[in-house]
GROMACS .gro file of C-alpha atoms in nm:
model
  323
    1UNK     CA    1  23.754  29.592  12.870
    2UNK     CA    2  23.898  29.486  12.539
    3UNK     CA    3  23.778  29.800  12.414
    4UNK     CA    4  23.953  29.997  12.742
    5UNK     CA    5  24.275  29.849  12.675
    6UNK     CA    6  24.302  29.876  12.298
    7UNK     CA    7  24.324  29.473  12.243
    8UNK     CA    8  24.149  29.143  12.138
    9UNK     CA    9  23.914  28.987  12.362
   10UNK     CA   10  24.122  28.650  12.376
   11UNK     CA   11  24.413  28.888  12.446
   12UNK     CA   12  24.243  29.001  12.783
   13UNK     CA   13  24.160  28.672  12.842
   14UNK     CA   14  24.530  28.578  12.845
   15UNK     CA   15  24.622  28.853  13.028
   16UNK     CA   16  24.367  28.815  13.345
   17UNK     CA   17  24.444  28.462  13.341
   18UNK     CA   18  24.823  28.516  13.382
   19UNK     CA   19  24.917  28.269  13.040
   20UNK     CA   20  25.245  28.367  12.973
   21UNK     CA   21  25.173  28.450  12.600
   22UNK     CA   22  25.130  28.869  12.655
   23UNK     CA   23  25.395  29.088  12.656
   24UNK     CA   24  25.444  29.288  13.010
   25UNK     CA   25  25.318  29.629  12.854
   26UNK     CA   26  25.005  29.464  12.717
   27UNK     CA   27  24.923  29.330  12.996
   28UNK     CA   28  24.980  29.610  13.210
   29UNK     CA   29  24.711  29.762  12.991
   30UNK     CA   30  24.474  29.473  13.106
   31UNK     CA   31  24.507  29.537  13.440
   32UNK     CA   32  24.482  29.896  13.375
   33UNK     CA   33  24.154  29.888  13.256
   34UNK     CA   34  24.010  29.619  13.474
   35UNK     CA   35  24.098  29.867  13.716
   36UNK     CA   36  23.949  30.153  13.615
   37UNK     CA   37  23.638  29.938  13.500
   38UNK     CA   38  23.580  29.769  13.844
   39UNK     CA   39  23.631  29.387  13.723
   40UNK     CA   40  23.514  29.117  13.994
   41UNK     CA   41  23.696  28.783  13.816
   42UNK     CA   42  23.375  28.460  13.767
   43UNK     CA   43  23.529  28.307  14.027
   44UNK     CA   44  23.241  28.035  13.983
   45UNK     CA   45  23.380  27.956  13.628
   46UNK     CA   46  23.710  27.938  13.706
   47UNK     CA   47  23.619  27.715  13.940
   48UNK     CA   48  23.446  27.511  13.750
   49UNK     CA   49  23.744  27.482  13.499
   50UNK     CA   50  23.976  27.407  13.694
   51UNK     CA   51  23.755  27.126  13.889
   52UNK     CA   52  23.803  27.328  14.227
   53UNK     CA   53  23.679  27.572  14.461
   54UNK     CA   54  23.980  27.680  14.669
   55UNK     CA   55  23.772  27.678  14.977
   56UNK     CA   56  23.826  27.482  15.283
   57UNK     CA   57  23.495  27.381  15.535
   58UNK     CA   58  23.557  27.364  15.908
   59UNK     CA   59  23.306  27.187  16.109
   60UNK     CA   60  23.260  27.159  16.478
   61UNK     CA   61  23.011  27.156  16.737
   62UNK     CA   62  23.115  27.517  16.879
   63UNK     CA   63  23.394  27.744  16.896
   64UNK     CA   64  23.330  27.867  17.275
   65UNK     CA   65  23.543  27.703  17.432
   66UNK     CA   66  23.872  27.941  17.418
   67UNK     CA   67  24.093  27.630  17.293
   68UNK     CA   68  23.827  27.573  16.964
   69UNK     CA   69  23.845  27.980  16.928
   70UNK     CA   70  24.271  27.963  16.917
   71UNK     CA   71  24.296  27.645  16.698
   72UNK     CA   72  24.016  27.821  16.440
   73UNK     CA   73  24.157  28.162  16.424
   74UNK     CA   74  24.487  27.960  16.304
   75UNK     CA   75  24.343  27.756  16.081
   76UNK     CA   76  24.202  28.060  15.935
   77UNK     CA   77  24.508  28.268  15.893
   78UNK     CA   78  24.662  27.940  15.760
   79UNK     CA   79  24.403  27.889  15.504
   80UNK     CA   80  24.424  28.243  15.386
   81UNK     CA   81  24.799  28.232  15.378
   82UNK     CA   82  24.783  27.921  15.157
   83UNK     CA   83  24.516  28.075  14.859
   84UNK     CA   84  24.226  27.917  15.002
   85UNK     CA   85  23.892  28.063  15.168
   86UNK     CA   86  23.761  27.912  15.496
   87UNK     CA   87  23.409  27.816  15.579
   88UNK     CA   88  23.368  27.761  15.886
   89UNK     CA   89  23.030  27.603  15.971
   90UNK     CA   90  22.918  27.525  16.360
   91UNK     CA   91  22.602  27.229  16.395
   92UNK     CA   92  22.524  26.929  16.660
   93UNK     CA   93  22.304  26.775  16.387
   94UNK     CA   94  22.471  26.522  16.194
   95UNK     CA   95  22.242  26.511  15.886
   96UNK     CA   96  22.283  26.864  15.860
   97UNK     CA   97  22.663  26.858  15.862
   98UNK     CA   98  22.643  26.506  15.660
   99UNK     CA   99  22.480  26.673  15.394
  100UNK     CA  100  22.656  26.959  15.376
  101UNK     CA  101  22.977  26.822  15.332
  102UNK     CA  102  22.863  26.613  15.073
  103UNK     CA  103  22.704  26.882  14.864
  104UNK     CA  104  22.903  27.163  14.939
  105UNK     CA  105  23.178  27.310  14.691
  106UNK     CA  106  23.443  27.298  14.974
  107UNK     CA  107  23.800  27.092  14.828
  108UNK     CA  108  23.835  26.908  15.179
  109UNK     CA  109  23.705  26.959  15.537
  110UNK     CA  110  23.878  26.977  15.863
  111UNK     CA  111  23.696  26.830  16.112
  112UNK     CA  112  23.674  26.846  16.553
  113UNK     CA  113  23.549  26.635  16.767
  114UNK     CA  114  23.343  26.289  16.759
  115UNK     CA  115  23.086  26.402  16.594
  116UNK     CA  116  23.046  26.184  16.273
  117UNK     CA  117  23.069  25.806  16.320
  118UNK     CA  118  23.276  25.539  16.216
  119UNK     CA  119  23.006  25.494  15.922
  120UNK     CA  120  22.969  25.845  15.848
  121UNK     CA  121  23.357  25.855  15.752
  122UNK     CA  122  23.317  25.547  15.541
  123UNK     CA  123  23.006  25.737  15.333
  124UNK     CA  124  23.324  26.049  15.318
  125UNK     CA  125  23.559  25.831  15.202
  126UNK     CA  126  23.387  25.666  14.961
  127UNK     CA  127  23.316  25.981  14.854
  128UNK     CA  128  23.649  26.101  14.803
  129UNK     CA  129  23.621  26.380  15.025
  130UNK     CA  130  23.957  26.485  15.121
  131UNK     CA  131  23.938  26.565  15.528
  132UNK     CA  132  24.175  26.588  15.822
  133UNK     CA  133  24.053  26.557  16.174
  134UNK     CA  134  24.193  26.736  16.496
  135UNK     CA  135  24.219  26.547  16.798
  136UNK     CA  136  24.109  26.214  16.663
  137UNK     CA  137  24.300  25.939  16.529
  138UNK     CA  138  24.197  25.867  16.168
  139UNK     CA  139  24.417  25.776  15.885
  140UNK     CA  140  24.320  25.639  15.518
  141UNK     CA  141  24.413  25.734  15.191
  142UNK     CA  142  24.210  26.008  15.196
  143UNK     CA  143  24.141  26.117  15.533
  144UNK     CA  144  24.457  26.209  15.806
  145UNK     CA  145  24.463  26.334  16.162
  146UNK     CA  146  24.629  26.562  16.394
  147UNK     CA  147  24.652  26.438  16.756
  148UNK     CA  148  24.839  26.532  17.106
  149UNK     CA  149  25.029  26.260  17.259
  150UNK     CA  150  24.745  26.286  17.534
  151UNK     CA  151  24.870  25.973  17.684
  152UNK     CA  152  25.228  26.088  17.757
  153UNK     CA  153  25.045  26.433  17.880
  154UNK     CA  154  24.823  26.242  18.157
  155UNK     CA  155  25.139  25.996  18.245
  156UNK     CA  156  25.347  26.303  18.261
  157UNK     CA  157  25.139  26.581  18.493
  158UNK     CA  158  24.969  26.237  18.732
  159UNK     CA  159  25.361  26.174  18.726
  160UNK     CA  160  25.461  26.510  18.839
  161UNK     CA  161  25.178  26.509  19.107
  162UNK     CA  162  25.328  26.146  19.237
  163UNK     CA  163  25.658  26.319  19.243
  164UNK     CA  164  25.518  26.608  19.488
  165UNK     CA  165  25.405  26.328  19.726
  166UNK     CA  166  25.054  26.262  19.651
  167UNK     CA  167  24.904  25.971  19.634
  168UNK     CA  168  24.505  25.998  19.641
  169UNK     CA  169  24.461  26.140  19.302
  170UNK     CA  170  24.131  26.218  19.099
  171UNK     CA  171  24.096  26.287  18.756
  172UNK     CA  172  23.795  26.503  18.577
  173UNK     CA  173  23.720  26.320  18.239
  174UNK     CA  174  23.561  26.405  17.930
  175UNK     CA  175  23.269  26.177  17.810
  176UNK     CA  176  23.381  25.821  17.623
  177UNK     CA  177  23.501  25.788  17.320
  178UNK     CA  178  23.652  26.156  17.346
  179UNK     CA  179  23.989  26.100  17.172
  180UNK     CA  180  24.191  26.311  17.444
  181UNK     CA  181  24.004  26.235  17.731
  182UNK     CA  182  24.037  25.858  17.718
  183UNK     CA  183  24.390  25.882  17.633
  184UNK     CA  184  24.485  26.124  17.936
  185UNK     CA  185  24.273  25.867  18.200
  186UNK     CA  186  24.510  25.603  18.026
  187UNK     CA  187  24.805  25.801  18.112
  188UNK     CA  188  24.700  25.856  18.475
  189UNK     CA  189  24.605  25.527  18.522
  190UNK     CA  190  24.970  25.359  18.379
  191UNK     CA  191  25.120  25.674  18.612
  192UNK     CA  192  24.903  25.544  18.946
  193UNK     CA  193  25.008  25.135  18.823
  194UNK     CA  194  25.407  25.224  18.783
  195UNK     CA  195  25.385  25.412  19.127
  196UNK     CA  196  25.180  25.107  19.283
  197UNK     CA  197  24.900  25.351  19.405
  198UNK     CA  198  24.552  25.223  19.361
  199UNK     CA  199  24.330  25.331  19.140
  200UNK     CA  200  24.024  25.435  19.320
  201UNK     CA  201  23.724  25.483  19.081
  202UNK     CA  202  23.547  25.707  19.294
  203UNK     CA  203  23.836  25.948  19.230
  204UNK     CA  204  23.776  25.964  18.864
  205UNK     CA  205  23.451  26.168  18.803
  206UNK     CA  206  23.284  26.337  18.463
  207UNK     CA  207  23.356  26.707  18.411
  208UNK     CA  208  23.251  26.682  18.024
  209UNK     CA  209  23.576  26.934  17.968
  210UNK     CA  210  23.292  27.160  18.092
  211UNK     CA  211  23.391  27.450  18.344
  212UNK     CA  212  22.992  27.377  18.456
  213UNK     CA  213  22.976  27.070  18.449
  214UNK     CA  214  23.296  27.034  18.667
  215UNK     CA  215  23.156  27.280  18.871
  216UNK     CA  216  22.840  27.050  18.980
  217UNK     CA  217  23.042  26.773  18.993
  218UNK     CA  218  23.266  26.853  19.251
  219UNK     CA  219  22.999  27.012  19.457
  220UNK     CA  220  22.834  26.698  19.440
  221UNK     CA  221  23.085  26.523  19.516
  222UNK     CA  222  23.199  26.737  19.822
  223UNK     CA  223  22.863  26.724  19.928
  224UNK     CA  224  22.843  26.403  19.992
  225UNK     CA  225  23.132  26.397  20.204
  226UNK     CA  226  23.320  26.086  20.062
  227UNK     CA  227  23.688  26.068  20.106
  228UNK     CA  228  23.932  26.327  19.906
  229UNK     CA  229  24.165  26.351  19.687
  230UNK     CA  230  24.485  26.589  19.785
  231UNK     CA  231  24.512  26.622  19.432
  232UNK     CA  232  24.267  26.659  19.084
  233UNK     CA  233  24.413  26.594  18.733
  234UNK     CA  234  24.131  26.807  18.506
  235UNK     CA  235  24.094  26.712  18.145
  236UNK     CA  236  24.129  27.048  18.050
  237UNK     CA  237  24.176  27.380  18.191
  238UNK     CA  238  23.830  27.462  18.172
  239UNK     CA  239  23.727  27.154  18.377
  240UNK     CA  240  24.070  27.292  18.625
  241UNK     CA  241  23.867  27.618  18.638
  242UNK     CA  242  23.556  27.495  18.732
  243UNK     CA  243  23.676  27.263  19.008
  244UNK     CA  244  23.928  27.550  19.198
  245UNK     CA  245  23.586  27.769  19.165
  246UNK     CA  246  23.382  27.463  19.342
  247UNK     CA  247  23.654  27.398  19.608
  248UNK     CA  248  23.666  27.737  19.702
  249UNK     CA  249  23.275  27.774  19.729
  250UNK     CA  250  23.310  27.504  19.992
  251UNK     CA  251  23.611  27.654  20.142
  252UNK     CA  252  23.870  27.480  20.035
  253UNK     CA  253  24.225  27.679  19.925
  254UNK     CA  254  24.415  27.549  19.646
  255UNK     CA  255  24.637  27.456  19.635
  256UNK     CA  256  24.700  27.489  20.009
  257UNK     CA  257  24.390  27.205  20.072
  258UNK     CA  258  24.367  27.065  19.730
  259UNK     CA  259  24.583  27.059  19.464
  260UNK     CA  260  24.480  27.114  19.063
  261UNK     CA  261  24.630  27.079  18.726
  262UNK     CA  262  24.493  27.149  18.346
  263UNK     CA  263  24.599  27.046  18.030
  264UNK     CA  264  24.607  27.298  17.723
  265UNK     CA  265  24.735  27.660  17.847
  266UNK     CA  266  24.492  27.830  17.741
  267UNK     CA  267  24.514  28.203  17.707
  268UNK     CA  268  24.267  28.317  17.973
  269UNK     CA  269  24.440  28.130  18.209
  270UNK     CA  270  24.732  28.479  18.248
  271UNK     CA  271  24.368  28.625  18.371
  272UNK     CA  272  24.298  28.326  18.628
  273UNK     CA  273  24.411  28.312  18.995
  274UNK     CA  274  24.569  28.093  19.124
  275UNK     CA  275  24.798  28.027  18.837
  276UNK     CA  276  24.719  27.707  18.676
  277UNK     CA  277  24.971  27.408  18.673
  278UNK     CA  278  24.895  27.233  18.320
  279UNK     CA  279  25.016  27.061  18.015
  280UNK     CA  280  25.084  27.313  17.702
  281UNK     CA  281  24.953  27.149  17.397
  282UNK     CA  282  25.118  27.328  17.089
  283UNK     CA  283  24.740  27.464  16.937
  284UNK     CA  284  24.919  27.676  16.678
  285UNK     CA  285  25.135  27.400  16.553
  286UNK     CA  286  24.813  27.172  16.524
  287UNK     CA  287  24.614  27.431  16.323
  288UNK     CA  288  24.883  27.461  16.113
  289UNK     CA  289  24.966  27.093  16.082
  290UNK     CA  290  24.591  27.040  15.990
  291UNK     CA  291  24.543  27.285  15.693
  292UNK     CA  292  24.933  27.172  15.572
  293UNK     CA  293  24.818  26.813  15.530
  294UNK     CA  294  24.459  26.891  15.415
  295UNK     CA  295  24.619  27.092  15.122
  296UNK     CA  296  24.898  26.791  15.030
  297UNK     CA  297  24.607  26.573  14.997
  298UNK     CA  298  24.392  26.805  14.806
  299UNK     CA  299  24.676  26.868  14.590
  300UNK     CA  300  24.772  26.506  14.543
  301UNK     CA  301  25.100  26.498  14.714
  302UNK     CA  302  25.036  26.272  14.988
  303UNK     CA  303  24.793  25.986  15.130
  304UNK     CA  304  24.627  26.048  15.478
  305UNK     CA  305  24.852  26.028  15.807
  306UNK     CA  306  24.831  26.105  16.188
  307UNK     CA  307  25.075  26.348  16.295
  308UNK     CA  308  25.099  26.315  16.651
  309UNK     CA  309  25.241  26.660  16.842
  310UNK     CA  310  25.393  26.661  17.188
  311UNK     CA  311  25.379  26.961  17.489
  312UNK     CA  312  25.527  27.000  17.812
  313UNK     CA  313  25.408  27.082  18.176
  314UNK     CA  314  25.441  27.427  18.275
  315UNK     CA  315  25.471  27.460  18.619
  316UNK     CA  316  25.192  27.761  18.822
  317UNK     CA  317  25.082  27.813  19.201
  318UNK     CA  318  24.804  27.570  19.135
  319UNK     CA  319  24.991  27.240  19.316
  320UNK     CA  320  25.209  27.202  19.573
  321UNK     CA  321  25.456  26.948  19.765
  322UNK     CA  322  25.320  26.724  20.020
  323UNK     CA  323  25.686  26.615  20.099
   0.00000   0.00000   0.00000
């Protein structure tokens, strides 16, 4: 390339590497002939220089779910947008992922889910691995989060249901210990106290966040004829989904029989009928808020926080008044 261009070899060196020592026609040259001689930079070695890899790991159990698919595909454009690569690597086995966050050449992970345990992020953090977590609440000096006020989002639609004049309410939960699941059964329940309904815990059954698993819930449930609900508060709009499919399998109309919210808005749902009543959660603004905080702490500019985000109901076909 030296050759190409007519110049030293320290001189293309300069040149490729941008060091502000070569004049603009020289190193125009350069690029010239790397050009014309098909030059692939050692990114490896410039790696190793500079003591990182400009690549960003992203580990969850699965990206099936359509809310995991939206929240990846922006943390992906936001990664490339920032001058960093994404890896995105998908595993339910946690020496697997253990191990290969440890010994992969990634700068800092974003992480879903619940996963890794309480001791799993003390082996990260003593390891200095910079990470930030979506949808579970984890702050140190090295480690932030990303959360939805899930809370306020399960006060807020149980709220809205109360409003509409019901008062035998169920909610589909996630399993325990899953960050937005537990939070939205707190909301309901501090909706159901303030109103002075009781909470009946045969109303509250597990969907997972699982469109099948809500599915076979509610048909067991329906099937063995207990009291109920006029209304369902699903975890997600999956679990929504699921339950309006049961309910009409056994006949019932929503939300002429039962009523039905979500939480999310999820994209599918313009596809869905009847239109789901459910809580937005701002997915873009969370992928973005993820790889924004993951590169301040890579980068030294900040110590781990939680950003908590808030949404808003938007209002479908899928409830309706009892007044």
């Amino acid at each position: 390339m030296a050759a190409q261009a007519g110049v030293s070899i320290s001189t293309v060196s300069k040149a490729l590497n941008d060091i502000d020592v070569v004049t603009p026609t020289t190193k125009q040259r350069v690029l010239e002939a790397a050009k014309k001689l098909n030059y692939v930079p050692n990114m490896m070695g410039k790696q190793l220089k500079s003591g990182q890899t400009k690549i960003i790991g992203f580990y969850t159990r699965s990206i099936e779910a359509p809310y995991f698919s939206s929240i990846a595909d922006v943390i992906a454009r936001e990664v490339g947008s920032k001058g960093y690569s994404l890896n995105i690597f998908i595993s339910t086995d946690k020496p697997l992922v253990m191990n290969n966050i440890l010994g992969s050449m990634v700068d800092g992970i974003i992480g879903f889910e619940e996963l890794l345990t309480e001791e799993d992020l003390k082996i990260l953090q003593d390891n200095n691995i910079f990470a930030v977590f979506i949808d579970r609440n984890i702050k140190s000096k090295t480690m932030g989060s990303v959360v939805f006020n899930s809370f306020q989002a399960g006060f807020q639609v149980s709220e809205y249901l109360i409003k509409q004049g019901h008062k035998r309410i169920g909610f589909l939960k996630s399993f325990a210990g899953v960050y937005d699941s537990d939070e939205r059964l707190r909301g309901y329940n501090a909706a159901l106290n303030k109103a002075g309904i009781p909470i009946n815990p045969q109303f509250v059954l597990d969907g997972n966040f699982s469109e099948t698993d809500t599915i076979a819930v509610i048909s067991s449930y329906l099937n063995s004829k207990q009291e109920l609900p006029s209304a369902f508060v699903a975890g997600n709009d999956l679990s929504a989904i699921g339950a309006i499919k049961a309910f009409k399998r056994f006949g019932y109309r929503v939300p002429e029989d039962i009523s039905v919210t979500g939480f999310d808005n999820i994209s599918v749902l313009e596809y869905f009928t009847p239109g789901l009543t459910t809580y937005e959660s701002p997915i873009e603004l969370q992928g973005k808020t993820a790889v924004a905080h993951l590169i301040d702490l890579i980068e030294g500019r900040t110590q781990g926080r939680v950003f908590e985000l808030d949404g808003e109901i938007v209002i479908r076909n899928s409830t309706r008044s009892l007044k």
